[in-house]
Amino acid sequence: MTDRLTILGIESSCDDTAAAVLRVEDGAELMSSVVSGQTDLHEAYGGVVPEIAARAHAERLDLMVEQAVQQAGVSLNDIDVIAVTAGPGLIGGVLSGVMCAKGLAMGLGVPLVGVNHLAGHALTPRLTDGVSFPYLMLLVSGGHCQFLRVDGPDDFTRLGGTIDDAPGEAFDKVAKLLGLPQPGGPVVEQAAKQGDPKRFPLPRPLLDRDGCDMSFSGLKTAVLRTRDGLVADQGGLHEQDRADLCASFQAAVRDVLAEKSRRALAGQSDLTCFAVAGGVAANQTLRAALEDVARAHGVPFLAPPLTLCTDNAAMIAWAGWEAYRDGQRDGMDLSARPRWPLDRTSPALIGSGKKGAKA
Amino acid sequence: MPSDALILGFDTSAAHCAAALLSGDRVIAARQEDMGKGQAERLMPLVQEVLAEADVALPDLSAIGVGIGPGNFTGIRISVAAARGLALSLGIPAIGVSLLDCLAFGADAPVLACLDARRDHLYLQRFAEGAGKGPALVPFDAVSEWALPGLTCVGQRAEEVAERIGATHAPAAFAPACAIARIAATRWQTPQPRPAPLYIRTPDAAPARDTGPVMLP
C-alpha cells in the first residue's frame, strides 16, 4: 500500500510538446496524456529544425499542462510531483520544458524530478503492463535505436544499438528521397504493401558482424543509388518502382532488426519479456518479424500502445514516479542535458570526444 | 487601504541573469549577475534569493514581468518558459516586456533603443510621438535611416549609433529587471497575452533540397 500520489509529466525533447497526469496508489492510473505535434511546422524543411521546435515548445508547454490537468479532472494544486524530461534531446526544447517545470514546481511548492527521455521509453512496459525486471527492450523511437537489458528503474545495460541513423530516421529519409511526405514510417509502409520486397537487393548492414550493433545509414544510401539508377535509365520513377523500393527497404530493416533481436535474446536469461517501444511497433511487417523472434525464443512479446510508444509525457510521469519512489529529488538548478546515455558504462556508439556519449 | 502590489521581474535575454522585486513604485530587492552561460541553472535560485532578501513569499506576488528579448534566443526561452510555468502555478498574470521598451522606459523622447544583434546588426526601435518605428533587425550600415531631430540613443552600441546619425546618447534609466518589473506594473491589471519571445530574427533553416524524383505515369 502506497500513499496516493499525483504526478505531472512534461516532455519536449524533440517535436512533440506533451503533458500527462498519472495517479499512483495501489496501481497506476493514467488520468490524461496530451500531445501537440509540430509536423506542419517542419514539413517544408524535410526534417525537424531545432530552433523552430524550440520556439514552438516555449509557447505551448504551459498550454499543454493546463489541458492535461483539465482532462484529468484535477487542479494544479492536486499535483504532488513534477517530472520533466531533462535530456537527451534537442536542447532548446528540453530547456524550455525544464524551465516550465521549475516554474511550476517552485510555484506549487512540490518536488521536481528530472527524467531521462530514454528511461521514459524503456520503462513504459511497466506502466502499461506491469512488467517485472529484467526484460529486454528494443527501443526504436525517432532518432534512437538500441537494445537495453532493463534490470531496474535506473539499471540499464545497452547490448547494442545503431552506430549511425535510427530506423525512424531511415524511414523518413527514404520517404523524402522517393518524394513521399513526412513522417516516413507510415507512408513507406503503405507504399510497400503494393511492392515486391525482393526486386531490389539492398544490403543488410552489419549482419555479418557479431553482436547487436546496427547501421541504417548505408541502407538509405543504397536506396538513393537505386533511385538514381532508375531515374538515369527511365527519366523518373513509376509508382511500382517506388512501391518496390519501399518494400525492399522495409524488408532489409526487418531482416536486420529480427536477426539482431535474435542475438540479443540469445545472450540473455531470466527475461520476463521482449518489449518493443517506438514507431517500429506500429509497422506490421517489422512487428510480425519481432513477434516471431520472441516466440522462437519462448519469451512473451510486448508492444505498448502506439500513443505510449511515440513521444509522450505519460512515460515521463511514470519514470519520474519510479525515480521519486527511489528517492530522487532535483533542485532548482537542474540542468537540461543534450547528451545523457542511459547506460553509463558501455562504450559510446554515437557521439564521442570530450562531450561524451550522446544517448 | 490595499498594500502595494508586489511585482517580480526577471530576464536572461542577454549575458546576464537578473531579477528584481517591485513593491508599489519601489524596487525592494534586485540582483544582476553577468554570465555567458548557466542562466538555466541560476535563474530560479536567483529569484528565490531576491524574494528571501525582501522577505516575500511567492504567493504574495501580484504579477510577474519577464524579458522577452530581442536577444539570445535560448536565453529568452529560459525566462519565458519559467515565467509561464510560475504564473500558471500561482494563478497570477505573467507580462512579457520587450527589452527595447525597457531601454526607452524613463528616457526623454524621442528615443532610439538599440540592442546588439551581432553579425554587425542591431535591433532598433524608435519611440517618438507620431514617428515611432520598429522594432526591426537593422544592418549597422543602415542606421542612418533611423535618424530624427533631437533623438537620444540608448542601449548597446548607442554611442556608435549616435555618432553615425548625429544624435546624442544616454545610459538606460533602469537596469533590465527593474525596468521589466516597472513596466509590468503598468500593465498587469488589464488582460494581457501570455509572454511570447520577441525574436525578430527568423530561424536559420533552409527548405529541403531533394524534392524527390519525377514520377512517371
Coordinates of C-alpha atoms in Angstrom, one line a residue, chain B residues 29-208:
Chain B
A29 CA 15.4 43.8 -3.9
A30 CA 17.4 43.3 -7.1
R31 CA 20.2 41.2 -8.3
Q32 CA 22.1 41.0 -11.6
E33 CA 24.8 38.6 -12.3
D34 CA 26.8 38.7 -15.6
M35 CA 27.2 35.3 -17.1
G36 CA 27.6 33.9 -20.6
K37 CA 26.0 30.6 -19.8
G38 CA 24.4 28.8 -17.0
Q39 CA 21.3 31.0 -16.7
A40 CA 19.0 28.0 -16.8
E41 CA 20.6 26.7 -13.6
R42 CA 20.9 30.1 -11.9
L43 CA 17.6 31.8 -12.7
M44 CA 15.3 30.2 -10.1
P45 CA 17.8 30.2 -7.2
L46 CA 18.4 33.9 -8.0
V47 CA 14.7 34.6 -7.9
Q48 CA 14.5 32.7 -4.6
E49 CA 17.3 34.9 -3.2
V50 CA 15.7 38.1 -4.3
L51 CA 12.4 37.1 -2.7
A52 CA 14.1 35.9 0.5
E53 CA 16.1 39.2 0.8
A54 CA 12.8 41.1 0.8
D55 CA 11.1 38.5 3.0
V56 CA 8.4 38.0 0.3
A57 CA 6.8 34.6 -0.4
L58 CA 5.7 33.5 -3.9
P59 CA 2.0 33.6 -3.1
D60 CA 2.4 37.3 -2.1
L61 CA 3.2 38.2 -5.7
S62 CA 0.6 40.1 -7.8
A63 CA 2.2 39.6 -11.2
I64 CA 5.4 38.5 -13.0
G65 CA 7.2 40.5 -15.6
V66 CA 9.6 38.8 -17.9
G67 CA 12.0 39.9 -20.5
I68 CA 11.0 38.7 -24.0
G69 CA 14.0 39.9 -25.9
P70 CA 15.1 40.6 -28.5
G71 CA 18.4 38.9 -27.6
N72 CA 19.8 35.5 -27.2
F73 CA 17.1 33.0 -28.4
T74 CA 17.9 30.4 -25.8
G75 CA 18.1 32.9 -23.0
I76 CA 14.8 34.4 -23.9
R77 CA 13.1 31.0 -23.8
I78 CA 14.7 30.2 -20.4
S79 CA 12.9 33.1 -18.8
V80 CA 9.7 33.0 -20.8
A81 CA 9.1 29.3 -20.1
A82 CA 9.9 29.7 -16.4
A83 CA 7.6 32.7 -16.2
R84 CA 4.7 30.9 -17.9
G85 CA 5.1 27.9 -15.6
L86 CA 5.4 30.1 -12.5
A87 CA 2.4 32.2 -13.4
L88 CA 0.3 29.2 -14.1
S89 CA 1.1 27.6 -10.8
L90 CA 0.5 30.8 -8.8
G91 CA -2.6 31.8 -10.8
I92 CA -1.3 35.3 -11.5
P93 CA -0.6 37.1 -14.8
A94 CA 2.8 37.0 -16.5
I95 CA 3.6 40.0 -18.6
G96 CA 6.1 39.9 -21.4
V97 CA 8.2 43.0 -21.7
S98 CA 10.4 43.9 -24.6
L99 CA 14.0 44.9 -23.8
L100 CA 13.6 47.7 -26.2
D101 CA 10.7 49.1 -24.2
C102 CA 13.0 48.7 -21.1
L103 CA 15.7 50.9 -22.7
A104 CA 13.2 53.6 -23.6
F105 CA 11.5 53.5 -20.2
G106 CA 12.1 56.7 -18.2
A107 CA 14.1 58.3 -21.1
D108 CA 13.3 61.6 -22.7
A109 CA 11.6 61.1 -26.0
P110 CA 12.4 60.8 -28.8
V111 CA 14.5 57.7 -28.1
L112 CA 16.2 55.2 -30.3
A113 CA 16.5 51.9 -28.3
C114 CA 19.5 49.8 -29.5
L115 CA 20.4 46.2 -28.9
D116 CA 23.4 44.4 -30.4
A117 CA 22.1 41.7 -32.7
R118 CA 25.6 40.5 -33.6
R119 CA 26.8 39.9 -37.2
D120 CA 27.0 43.7 -37.4
H121 CA 23.3 44.1 -37.0
L122 CA 21.2 45.9 -34.4
Y123 CA 17.7 45.5 -33.0
L124 CA 16.3 49.0 -33.2
Q125 CA 13.1 50.7 -32.1
R126 CA 12.3 54.4 -32.2
F127 CA 10.0 55.8 -29.6
A128 CA 8.7 59.2 -30.8
E129 CA 5.4 61.0 -30.8
G130 CA 3.9 60.2 -34.2
A131 CA 7.2 59.0 -35.5
G132 CA 7.6 55.6 -33.9
K133 CA 9.4 52.9 -35.9
G134 CA 10.3 49.3 -35.4
P135 CA 11.2 47.0 -33.7
A136 CA 13.4 45.8 -36.5
L137 CA 16.7 44.0 -37.3
V138 CA 18.9 46.6 -39.0
P139 CA 22.4 46.3 -40.5
F140 CA 24.7 48.8 -38.8
D141 CA 25.3 50.5 -42.1
A142 CA 21.6 51.3 -42.4
V143 CA 21.1 53.0 -39.1
S144 CA 21.1 56.5 -40.7
E145 CA 17.5 55.7 -41.8
W146 CA 16.5 55.9 -38.2
A147 CA 17.7 59.5 -37.5
L148 CA 15.3 62.1 -36.2
P149 CA 15.9 65.6 -34.8
G150 CA 16.5 65.6 -31.0
L151 CA 16.9 61.8 -30.9
T152 CA 18.7 60.2 -27.9
C153 CA 20.2 56.7 -28.5
V154 CA 20.0 54.3 -25.5
G155 CA 21.4 50.8 -25.2
Q156 CA 24.1 48.6 -26.7
R157 CA 26.4 50.4 -29.2
A158 CA 24.3 53.5 -28.6
E159 CA 27.4 55.7 -28.7
E160 CA 28.4 54.4 -32.2
V161 CA 24.9 54.7 -33.5
A162 CA 24.5 58.3 -32.1
E163 CA 27.8 59.3 -33.8
R164 CA 26.7 57.8 -37.1
I165 CA 23.3 59.5 -37.2
G166 CA 24.3 62.8 -35.4
A167 CA 22.3 62.2 -32.3
T168 CA 23.1 62.2 -28.6
H169 CA 23.3 59.1 -26.4
A170 CA 22.5 58.3 -22.8
P171 CA 22.6 55.4 -20.4
A172 CA 19.4 53.4 -19.8
A173 CA 17.4 54.8 -16.8
F174 CA 16.9 51.4 -15.3
A175 CA 18.6 48.0 -15.2
P176 CA 16.7 45.4 -17.2
A177 CA 15.0 43.5 -14.4
C178 CA 13.9 46.7 -12.7
A179 CA 12.6 48.2 -15.9
I180 CA 10.7 44.9 -16.6
A181 CA 9.1 45.0 -13.2
R182 CA 8.2 48.6 -13.5
I183 CA 6.7 48.2 -17.0
A184 CA 4.8 45.1 -15.9
A185 CA 3.4 47.1 -13.0
T186 CA 1.7 49.5 -15.5
R187 CA 0.1 46.6 -17.4
W188 CA -0.8 43.7 -15.1
Q189 CA -4.2 44.9 -14.2
T190 CA -5.5 44.8 -17.7
P191 CA -5.8 41.4 -19.6
Q192 CA -2.5 40.6 -21.4
P193 CA -1.5 37.8 -23.7
R194 CA 0.9 35.2 -22.3
P195 CA 4.5 36.3 -22.7
A196 CA 5.9 35.2 -26.0
P197 CA 9.5 35.7 -27.1
L198 CA 10.2 38.6 -29.4
Y199 CA 12.8 37.1 -31.7
I200 CA 12.6 39.5 -34.7
R201 CA 15.2 37.4 -36.4
T202 CA 13.8 34.3 -38.2
P203 CA 15.2 30.9 -37.6
D204 CA 18.1 29.7 -39.8
A205 CA 16.5 27.0 -41.8
A206 CA 16.8 26.2 -45.5
P207 CA 13.9 24.4 -47.3
A208 CA 14.7 20.8 -48.2

